């Protein structure tokens, strides 16, 4: 039984989708814990109500600056490792992780980013896509590397940007596909079905790595 630890910072809707898929599709895996950097993360309540261990490592307790970020990551890794994960999943997790943390979980650390990488890394992605006049937008599941939002792409979801869209409307349209795409990508990693060669990631079973409405 493979073990998954999911990191969240807020509502955790992607975490919920993964928990439901893992249980409903009887993956050879379990979500062993949900860990947040914010004590008020709504997703912690969902996890606890579904019998999943939860933990908080409050980044604000460590202060600001490089030393604080490193100390936070060290404590975060200690807590994560107490659940002995095979795969670590970032799901709406809003902290930039240190190279040391990323190296600890290299090759088994996933993130979902709300843009079509390499376009729009960082924050406020939907606002930026609309401002740029994009006609398509979406989300990307990628392996996490030290460089922010830059790791090998596992899957992408694409939606149209409609006339009159604001960031909230676009985010909602993308989120629906995220909830289909991320569980598939996590399952592929858990089941050892990904072939990774440099920046190229291929699903060995031939499942589509592009998700559309
Ligand atoms: N080393 C890496 N760390 C993280 C990655 C990554 O690819 N490499 N992905 C991010 C997730 N993410 C976008 O998908 C992201 C998260 C957070 C930020 C950011 O600027 N965070 C600020 C705080 C912002 C806030 O609290 O609202 C910070 O950490 O100072 C950018 C992108 C997860 N980590
Ligand atoms: N930089 C990471 C990031 O912005 N992630 C994004 O946070 C949203 C809320 O996720 P959630 O409902 O799963 O918490 C999702 O759209 C996800 O792509």
PDB file of C-alpha atoms and ligand atoms in Angstrom:
ATOM      1  CA  UNK A   1       0.000   0.000   0.000  1.00  0.00           C
ATOM      2  CA  UNK A   2       1.697   3.220  -1.135  1.00  0.00           C
ATOM      3  CA  UNK A   3       1.496   6.233   1.155  1.00  0.00           C
ATOM      4  CA  UNK A   4       0.616   9.749  -0.007  1.00  0.00           C
ATOM      5  CA  UNK A   5       1.069  12.945   2.023  1.00  0.00           C
ATOM      6  CA  UNK A   6      -0.717  16.029   0.708  1.00  0.00           C
ATOM      7  CA  UNK A   7       0.330  19.591   1.542  1.00  0.00           C
ATOM      8  CA  UNK A   8      -2.312  22.341   1.492  1.00  0.00           C
ATOM      9  CA  UNK A   9      -2.617  26.003   2.424  1.00  0.00           C
ATOM     10  CA  UNK A  10      -6.361  26.605   2.021  1.00  0.00           C
ATOM     11  CA  UNK A  11      -9.655  24.988   1.035  1.00  0.00           C
ATOM     12  CA  UNK A  12      -7.939  21.899  -0.371  1.00  0.00           C
ATOM     13  CA  UNK A  13     -10.406  21.114  -3.188  1.00  0.00           C
ATOM     14  CA  UNK A  14      -7.680  19.293  -5.130  1.00  0.00           C
ATOM     15  CA  UNK A  15      -6.822  17.304  -1.985  1.00  0.00           C
ATOM     16  CA  UNK A  16     -10.491  16.366  -1.672  1.00  0.00           C
ATOM     17  CA  UNK A  17     -10.565  15.175  -5.295  1.00  0.00           C
ATOM     18  CA  UNK A  18      -7.485  13.022  -4.701  1.00  0.00           C
ATOM     19  CA  UNK A  19      -8.900  11.510  -1.481  1.00  0.00           C
ATOM     20  CA  UNK A  20     -12.199  10.640  -3.197  1.00  0.00           C
ATOM     21  CA  UNK A  21     -10.466   9.169  -6.271  1.00  0.00           C
ATOM     22  CA  UNK A  22      -8.026   7.150  -4.147  1.00  0.00           C
ATOM     23  CA  UNK A  23     -10.878   5.588  -2.204  1.00  0.00           C
ATOM     24  CA  UNK A  24     -13.503   5.305  -4.984  1.00  0.00           C
ATOM     25  CA  UNK A  25     -11.059   3.803  -7.511  1.00  0.00           C
ATOM     26  CA  UNK A  26      -9.360   1.574  -4.915  1.00  0.00           C
ATOM     27  CA  UNK A  27      -5.833   2.763  -5.681  1.00  0.00           C
ATOM     28  CA  UNK A  28      -3.057   0.613  -4.175  1.00  0.00           C
ATOM     29  CA  UNK A  29      -2.452   3.634  -1.954  1.00  0.00           C
ATOM     30  CA  UNK A  30      -3.838   5.749   0.847  1.00  0.00           C
ATOM     31  CA  UNK A  31      -3.660   9.416   1.776  1.00  0.00           C
ATOM     32  CA  UNK A  32      -1.778   8.992   5.038  1.00  0.00           C
ATOM     33  CA  UNK A  33      -1.808  12.634   6.096  1.00  0.00           C
ATOM     34  CA  UNK A  34      -2.761  16.154   5.115  1.00  0.00           C
ATOM     35  CA  UNK A  35      -0.289  18.793   6.286  1.00  0.00           C
ATOM     36  CA  UNK A  36      -0.765  22.551   6.116  1.00  0.00           C
ATOM     37  CA  UNK A  37       1.374  25.636   6.704  1.00  0.00           C
ATOM     38  CA  UNK A  38      -1.745  27.442   7.885  1.00  0.00           C
ATOM     39  CA  UNK A  39      -3.722  26.395  11.015  1.00  0.00           C
ATOM     40  CA  UNK A  40      -6.907  27.861   9.469  1.00  0.00           C
ATOM     41  CA  UNK A  41      -6.750  25.830   6.243  1.00  0.00           C
ATOM     42  CA  UNK A  42     -10.313  24.635   5.591  1.00  0.00           C
ATOM     43  CA  UNK A  43      -9.018  21.427   4.019  1.00  0.00           C
ATOM     44  CA  UNK A  44      -7.819  20.243   7.427  1.00  0.00           C
ATOM     45  CA  UNK A  45     -11.437  19.882   8.534  1.00  0.00           C
ATOM     46  CA  UNK A  46     -12.306  17.785   5.482  1.00  0.00           C
ATOM     47  CA  UNK A  47      -9.312  15.517   6.097  1.00  0.00           C
ATOM     48  CA  UNK A  48     -10.080  15.051   9.792  1.00  0.00           C
ATOM     49  CA  UNK A  49     -13.754  14.345   9.000  1.00  0.00           C
ATOM     50  CA  UNK A  50     -12.594  11.635   6.593  1.00  0.00           C
ATOM     51  CA  UNK A  51     -10.336   9.914   9.105  1.00  0.00           C
ATOM     52  CA  UNK A  52      -7.093  11.240   7.664  1.00  0.00           C
ATOM     53  CA  UNK A  53      -4.274  12.364   9.991  1.00  0.00           C
ATOM     54  CA  UNK A  54      -3.651  16.096   9.901  1.00  0.00           C
ATOM     55  CA  UNK A  55      -0.751  18.282  10.984  1.00  0.00           C
ATOM     56  CA  UNK A  56       0.113  21.972  10.906  1.00  0.00           C
ATOM     57  CA  UNK A  57       3.541  23.544  10.572  1.00  0.00           C
ATOM     58  CA  UNK A  58       2.712  27.240  10.845  1.00  0.00           C
ATOM     59  CA  UNK A  59       5.166  29.147   8.662  1.00  0.00           C
ATOM     60  CA  UNK A  60       4.367  32.362  10.544  1.00  0.00           C
ATOM     61  CA  UNK A  61       5.870  30.843  13.695  1.00  0.00           C
ATOM     62  CA  UNK A  62       9.292  30.824  12.006  1.00  0.00           C
ATOM     63  CA  UNK A  63       9.422  34.507  11.029  1.00  0.00           C
ATOM     64  CA  UNK A  64      10.769  35.875   7.751  1.00  0.00           C
ATOM     65  CA  UNK A  65      13.992  35.543   5.764  1.00  0.00           C
ATOM     66  CA  UNK A  66      16.099  32.750   4.326  1.00  0.00           C
ATOM     67  CA  UNK A  67      17.007  31.188   7.685  1.00  0.00           C
ATOM     68  CA  UNK A  68      13.349  31.138   8.701  1.00  0.00           C
ATOM     69  CA  UNK A  69      12.352  29.523   5.388  1.00  0.00           C
ATOM     70  CA  UNK A  70      15.024  26.849   5.823  1.00  0.00           C
ATOM     71  CA  UNK A  71      13.955  26.153   9.412  1.00  0.00           C
ATOM     72  CA  UNK A  72      10.309  25.915   8.345  1.00  0.00           C
ATOM     73  CA  UNK A  73      11.182  23.467   5.570  1.00  0.00           C
ATOM     74  CA  UNK A  74      13.253  21.333   7.953  1.00  0.00           C
ATOM     75  CA  UNK A  75      10.351  21.042  10.391  1.00  0.00           C
ATOM     76  CA  UNK A  76       7.917  20.440   7.538  1.00  0.00           C
ATOM     77  CA  UNK A  77      10.094  17.586   6.256  1.00  0.00           C
ATOM     78  CA  UNK A  78      10.355  16.101   9.753  1.00  0.00           C
ATOM     79  CA  UNK A  79       6.572  16.062  10.082  1.00  0.00           C
ATOM     80  CA  UNK A  80       6.079  14.688   6.551  1.00  0.00           C
ATOM     81  CA  UNK A  81       8.640  11.931   7.120  1.00  0.00           C
ATOM     82  CA  UNK A  82       6.794  10.816  10.250  1.00  0.00           C
ATOM     83  CA  UNK A  83       4.162   9.479   7.830  1.00  0.00           C
ATOM     84  CA  UNK A  84       6.766   7.718   5.645  1.00  0.00           C
ATOM     85  CA  UNK A  85       5.359   8.880   2.281  1.00  0.00           C
ATOM     86  CA  UNK A  86       6.104   7.341  -1.086  1.00  0.00           C
ATOM     87  CA  UNK A  87       4.675  10.428  -2.820  1.00  0.00           C
ATOM     88  CA  UNK A  88       4.295  14.010  -1.615  1.00  0.00           C
ATOM     89  CA  UNK A  89       1.614  16.123  -3.300  1.00  0.00           C
ATOM     90  CA  UNK A  90       1.386  19.935  -3.223  1.00  0.00           C
ATOM     91  CA  UNK A  91      -2.278  20.908  -3.607  1.00  0.00           C
ATOM     92  CA  UNK A  92      -2.817  24.642  -3.302  1.00  0.00           C
ATOM     93  CA  UNK A  93       0.316  24.786  -1.163  1.00  0.00           C
ATOM     94  CA  UNK A  94       1.492  28.382  -1.142  1.00  0.00           C
ATOM     95  CA  UNK A  95       5.090  28.317   0.080  1.00  0.00           C
ATOM     96  CA  UNK A  96       8.211  28.322  -2.066  1.00  0.00           C
ATOM     97  CA  UNK A  97      10.285  25.323  -0.939  1.00  0.00           C
ATOM     98  CA  UNK A  98      14.043  25.334  -0.436  1.00  0.00           C
ATOM     99  CA  UNK A  99      16.357  23.338  -2.728  1.00  0.00           C
ATOM    100  CA  UNK A 100      17.199  21.061   0.226  1.00  0.00           C
ATOM    101  CA  UNK A 101      13.521  20.200   0.754  1.00  0.00           C
ATOM    102  CA  UNK A 102      12.948  19.604  -2.963  1.00  0.00           C
ATOM    103  CA  UNK A 103      16.032  17.356  -3.179  1.00  0.00           C
ATOM    104  CA  UNK A 104      14.738  15.253  -0.242  1.00  0.00           C
ATOM    105  CA  UNK A 105      11.640  14.299  -2.284  1.00  0.00           C
ATOM    106  CA  UNK A 106      13.122  14.536  -5.778  1.00  0.00           C
ATOM    107  CA  UNK A 107      11.183  12.517  -8.335  1.00  0.00           C
ATOM    108  CA  UNK A 108       8.230  11.934  -5.999  1.00  0.00           C
ATOM    109  CA  UNK A 109       7.058  15.524  -5.356  1.00  0.00           C
ATOM    110  CA  UNK A 110       4.162  16.842  -7.485  1.00  0.00           C
ATOM    111  CA  UNK A 111       2.524  20.249  -7.781  1.00  0.00           C
ATOM    112  CA  UNK A 112      -0.490  21.617  -9.620  1.00  0.00           C
ATOM    113  CA  UNK A 113      -0.076  25.138 -10.969  1.00  0.00           C
ATOM    114  CA  UNK A 114      -3.001  27.200 -12.313  1.00  0.00           C
ATOM    115  CA  UNK A 115      -1.511  28.133 -15.685  1.00  0.00           C
ATOM    116  CA  UNK A 116      -0.200  26.496 -18.847  1.00  0.00           C
ATOM    117  CA  UNK A 117       3.476  26.403 -17.858  1.00  0.00           C
ATOM    118  CA  UNK A 118       5.939  27.681 -18.811  1.00  0.00           C
ATOM    119  CA  UNK A 119       3.559  30.640 -19.196  1.00  0.00           C
ATOM    120  CA  UNK A 120       2.709  32.548 -16.017  1.00  0.00           C
ATOM    121  CA  UNK A 121       4.780  30.953 -13.243  1.00  0.00           C
ATOM    122  CA  UNK A 122       4.229  32.413  -9.787  1.00  0.00           C
ATOM    123  CA  UNK A 123       1.082  34.012  -8.460  1.00  0.00           C
ATOM    124  CA  UNK A 124      -2.077  35.682  -9.816  1.00  0.00           C
ATOM    125  CA  UNK A 125      -1.969  33.537 -12.947  1.00  0.00           C
ATOM    126  CA  UNK A 126      -5.571  33.946 -14.134  1.00  0.00           C
ATOM    127  CA  UNK A 127      -5.464  37.731 -13.786  1.00  0.00           C
ATOM    128  CA  UNK A 128      -2.259  37.758 -15.825  1.00  0.00           C
ATOM    129  CA  UNK A 129      -3.623  35.472 -18.549  1.00  0.00           C
ATOM    130  CA  UNK A 130      -6.707  37.674 -18.977  1.00  0.00           C
ATOM    131  CA  UNK A 131      -4.574  40.826 -18.944  1.00  0.00           C
ATOM    132  CA  UNK A 132      -2.331  39.310 -21.614  1.00  0.00           C
ATOM    133  CA  UNK A 133      -5.333  38.652 -23.848  1.00  0.00           C
ATOM    134  CA  UNK A 134      -4.878  34.873 -23.856  1.00  0.00           C
ATOM    135  CA  UNK A 135      -7.614  32.869 -25.583  1.00  0.00           C
ATOM    136  CA  UNK A 136      -6.715  29.704 -23.695  1.00  0.00           C
ATOM    137  CA  UNK A 137      -5.708  29.111 -20.082  1.00  0.00           C
ATOM    138  CA  UNK A 138      -5.450  26.126 -17.811  1.00  0.00           C
ATOM    139  CA  UNK A 139      -3.411  24.234 -15.268  1.00  0.00           C
ATOM    140  CA  UNK A 140      -0.263  22.126 -15.181  1.00  0.00           C
ATOM    141  CA  UNK A 141       0.782  19.175 -13.047  1.00  0.00           C
ATOM    142  CA  UNK A 142       4.548  19.065 -12.818  1.00  0.00           C
ATOM    143  CA  UNK A 143       7.375  17.500 -10.876  1.00  0.00           C
ATOM    144  CA  UNK A 144       8.662  20.015  -8.364  1.00  0.00           C
ATOM    145  CA  UNK A 145      12.218  21.301  -8.800  1.00  0.00           C
ATOM    146  CA  UNK A 146      14.179  23.979  -6.966  1.00  0.00           C
ATOM    147  CA  UNK A 147      13.314  26.456  -9.720  1.00  0.00           C
ATOM    148  CA  UNK A 148       9.771  27.695  -9.118  1.00  0.00           C
ATOM    149  CA  UNK A 149       7.031  26.206 -11.335  1.00  0.00           C
ATOM    150  CA  UNK A 150       9.669  24.874 -13.756  1.00  0.00           C
ATOM    151  CA  UNK A 151       9.751  21.098 -13.318  1.00  0.00           C
ATOM    152  CA  UNK A 152       8.959  18.429 -15.959  1.00  0.00           C
ATOM    153  CA  UNK A 153       5.313  18.572 -17.031  1.00  0.00           C
ATOM    154  CA  UNK A 154       3.211  15.500 -16.228  1.00  0.00           C
ATOM    155  CA  UNK A 155      -0.154  16.720 -17.538  1.00  0.00           C
ATOM    156  CA  UNK A 156      -1.965  19.870 -18.629  1.00  0.00           C
ATOM    157  CA  UNK A 157      -5.585  20.980 -18.716  1.00  0.00           C
ATOM    158  CA  UNK A 158      -6.751  23.637 -21.197  1.00  0.00           C
ATOM    159  CA  UNK A 159      -9.892  25.777 -21.219  1.00  0.00           C
ATOM    160  CA  UNK A 160     -11.055  28.717 -23.344  1.00  0.00           C
ATOM    161  CA  UNK A 161     -10.876  32.253 -21.996  1.00  0.00           C
ATOM    162  CA  UNK A 162     -14.338  33.670 -22.741  1.00  0.00           C
ATOM    163  CA  UNK A 163     -15.251  37.282 -23.471  1.00  0.00           C
ATOM    164  CA  UNK A 164     -16.101  38.975 -20.191  1.00  0.00           C
ATOM    165  CA  UNK A 165     -14.202  36.472 -18.063  1.00  0.00           C
ATOM    166  CA  UNK A 166     -12.802  37.766 -14.812  1.00  0.00           C
ATOM    167  CA  UNK A 167     -10.184  35.872 -12.792  1.00  0.00           C
ATOM    168  CA  UNK A 168     -12.816  34.200 -10.602  1.00  0.00           C
ATOM    169  CA  UNK A 169     -14.823  32.857 -13.557  1.00  0.00           C
ATOM    170  CA  UNK A 170     -11.685  31.574 -15.275  1.00  0.00           C
ATOM    171  CA  UNK A 171     -10.373  30.030 -12.049  1.00  0.00           C
ATOM    172  CA  UNK A 172     -13.644  28.154 -11.568  1.00  0.00           C
ATOM    173  CA  UNK A 173     -13.557  26.810 -15.148  1.00  0.00           C
ATOM    174  CA  UNK A 174      -9.956  25.636 -14.712  1.00  0.00           C
ATOM    175  CA  UNK A 175     -10.614  24.143 -11.285  1.00  0.00           C
ATOM    176  CA  UNK A 176     -13.171  21.702 -12.664  1.00  0.00           C
ATOM    177  CA  UNK A 177     -10.511  20.203 -14.931  1.00  0.00           C
ATOM    178  CA  UNK A 178      -7.904  20.289 -12.142  1.00  0.00           C
ATOM    179  CA  UNK A 179     -10.123  17.968 -10.142  1.00  0.00           C
ATOM    180  CA  UNK A 180     -10.027  15.451 -13.012  1.00  0.00           C
ATOM    181  CA  UNK A 181      -6.385  15.882 -13.954  1.00  0.00           C
ATOM    182  CA  UNK A 182      -4.625  15.846 -10.577  1.00  0.00           C
ATOM    183  CA  UNK A 183      -6.064  12.533  -9.306  1.00  0.00           C
ATOM    184  CA  UNK A 184      -5.006  10.879 -12.576  1.00  0.00           C
ATOM    185  CA  UNK A 185      -1.483  12.292 -12.329  1.00  0.00           C
ATOM    186  CA  UNK A 186      -1.094  11.248  -8.682  1.00  0.00           C
ATOM    187  CA  UNK A 187      -2.373   7.755  -9.511  1.00  0.00           C
ATOM    188  CA  UNK A 188       0.163   7.454 -12.346  1.00  0.00           C
ATOM    189  CA  UNK A 189       3.022   8.357  -9.990  1.00  0.00           C
ATOM    190  CA  UNK A 190       1.787   6.119  -7.173  1.00  0.00           C
ATOM    191  CA  UNK A 191       1.479   3.198  -9.592  1.00  0.00           C
ATOM    192  CA  UNK A 192       4.900   3.766 -11.172  1.00  0.00           C
ATOM    193  CA  UNK A 193       3.387   4.443 -14.574  1.00  0.00           C
ATOM    194  CA  UNK A 194       5.433   7.507 -15.505  1.00  0.00           C
ATOM    195  CA  UNK A 195       8.535   7.420 -17.697  1.00  0.00           C
ATOM    196  CA  UNK A 196      10.622  10.524 -17.017  1.00  0.00           C
ATOM    197  CA  UNK A 197      13.462  11.496 -19.322  1.00  0.00           C
ATOM    198  CA  UNK A 198      14.756  15.003 -18.823  1.00  0.00           C
ATOM    199  CA  UNK A 199      11.776  17.332 -19.333  1.00  0.00           C
ATOM    200  CA  UNK A 200       9.778  14.629 -21.126  1.00  0.00           C
ATOM    201  CA  UNK A 201       7.219  12.717 -19.041  1.00  0.00           C
ATOM    202  CA  UNK A 202       5.182   9.949 -20.640  1.00  0.00           C
ATOM    203  CA  UNK A 203       2.382   7.790 -19.204  1.00  0.00           C
ATOM    204  CA  UNK A 204       3.388   4.178 -19.911  1.00  0.00           C
ATOM    205  CA  UNK A 205      -0.237   3.077 -20.213  1.00  0.00           C
ATOM    206  CA  UNK A 206      -0.943   5.593 -22.937  1.00  0.00           C
ATOM    207  CA  UNK A 207      -3.519   7.556 -20.945  1.00  0.00           C
ATOM    208  CA  UNK A 208      -4.033  11.088 -22.251  1.00  0.00           C
ATOM    209  CA  UNK A 209      -1.886  13.684 -20.510  1.00  0.00           C
ATOM    210  CA  UNK A 210      -3.998  16.536 -21.912  1.00  0.00           C
ATOM    211  CA  UNK A 211      -7.334  17.281 -20.248  1.00  0.00           C
ATOM    212  CA  UNK A 212     -10.091  19.326 -21.929  1.00  0.00           C
ATOM    213  CA  UNK A 213     -13.705  20.300 -21.210  1.00  0.00           C
TER     214      UNK A 213
HETATM  215  N1  LIG B   1      10.947  25.114  -4.998  1.00  0.00           N
HETATM  216  C1  LIG B   1       9.643  25.090  -5.370  1.00  0.00           C
HETATM  217  N2  LIG B   1       8.700  25.375  -4.451  1.00  0.00           N
HETATM  218  C2  LIG B   1       7.386  25.370  -4.829  1.00  0.00           C
HETATM  219  C3  LIG B   1       7.013  25.114  -6.162  1.00  0.00           C
HETATM  220  C4  LIG B   1       8.045  24.809  -7.111  1.00  0.00           C
HETATM  221  O1  LIG B   1       7.783  24.540  -8.306  1.00  0.00           O
HETATM  222  N3  LIG B   1       9.338  24.819  -6.676  1.00  0.00           N
HETATM  223  N4  LIG B   1       5.675  25.207  -6.545  1.00  0.00           N
HETATM  224  C5  LIG B   1       4.858  26.017  -5.626  1.00  0.00           C
HETATM  225  C6  LIG B   1       3.407  26.181  -5.897  1.00  0.00           C
HETATM  226  N5  LIG B   1       3.188  27.533  -6.454  1.00  0.00           N
HETATM  227  C7  LIG B   1       2.603  27.593  -7.679  1.00  0.00           C
HETATM  228  O2  LIG B   1       2.128  26.584  -8.234  1.00  0.00           O
HETATM  229  C8  LIG B   1       3.575  28.710  -5.759  1.00  0.00           C
HETATM  230  C9  LIG B   1       3.370  28.789  -4.388  1.00  0.00           C
HETATM  231  C10 LIG B   1       3.769  29.932  -3.685  1.00  0.00           C
HETATM  232  C11 LIG B   1       4.349  31.002  -4.354  1.00  0.00           C
HETATM  233  C12 LIG B   1       4.796  32.205  -3.554  1.00  0.00           C
HETATM  234  O3  LIG B   1       5.172  33.220  -4.126  1.00  0.00           O
HETATM  235  N6  LIG B   1       4.740  32.063  -2.225  1.00  0.00           N
HETATM  236  C13 LIG B   1       5.193  33.126  -1.296  1.00  0.00           C
HETATM  237  C14 LIG B   1       4.093  33.397  -0.283  1.00  0.00           C
HETATM  238  C15 LIG B   1       2.799  33.715  -0.999  1.00  0.00           C
HETATM  239  C16 LIG B   1       1.605  33.686  -0.026  1.00  0.00           C
HETATM  240  O4  LIG B   1       1.785  33.327   1.155  1.00  0.00           O
HETATM  241  O5  LIG B   1       0.483  33.984  -0.513  1.00  0.00           O
HETATM  242  C17 LIG B   1       6.442  32.659  -0.543  1.00  0.00           C
HETATM  243  O6  LIG B   1       6.640  31.422  -0.395  1.00  0.00           O
HETATM  244  O7  LIG B   1       7.167  33.552  -0.065  1.00  0.00           O
HETATM  245  C18 LIG B   1       4.545  30.938  -5.715  1.00  0.00           C
HETATM  246  C19 LIG B   1       4.144  29.802  -6.431  1.00  0.00           C
HETATM  247  C20 LIG B   1       5.034  25.499  -4.211  1.00  0.00           C
HETATM  248  N7  LIG B   1       6.435  25.621  -3.882  1.00  0.00           N
HETATM  249  N1  LIG B   2       0.689  28.060  -6.587  1.00  0.00           N
HETATM  250  C1  LIG B   2      -0.220  27.001  -6.252  1.00  0.00           C
HETATM  251  C2  LIG B   2      -1.622  27.392  -6.651  1.00  0.00           C
HETATM  252  O1  LIG B   2      -1.929  28.551  -6.901  1.00  0.00           O
HETATM  253  N2  LIG B   2      -2.487  26.374  -6.724  1.00  0.00           N
HETATM  254  C3  LIG B   2      -3.857  26.606  -7.087  1.00  0.00           C
HETATM  255  O2  LIG B   2      -4.642  26.916  -5.938  1.00  0.00           O
HETATM  256  C4  LIG B   2      -6.027  26.703  -6.308  1.00  0.00           C
HETATM  257  C5  LIG B   2      -6.828  26.244  -5.101  1.00  0.00           C
HETATM  258  O3  LIG B   2      -6.470  24.931  -4.858  1.00  0.00           O
HETATM  259  P1  LIG B   2      -7.237  24.047  -3.742  1.00  0.00           P
HETATM  260  O4  LIG B   2      -8.735  24.304  -3.895  1.00  0.00           O
HETATM  261  O5  LIG B   2      -6.847  22.648  -4.067  1.00  0.00           O
HETATM  262  O6  LIG B   2      -6.736  24.539  -2.387  1.00  0.00           O
HETATM  263  C6  LIG B   2      -5.996  25.723  -7.504  1.00  0.00           C
HETATM  264  O7  LIG B   2      -6.460  26.382  -8.674  1.00  0.00           O
HETATM  265  C7  LIG B   2      -4.512  25.381  -7.658  1.00  0.00           C
HETATM  266  O8  LIG B   2      -4.141  25.184  -9.020  1.00  0.00           O
END
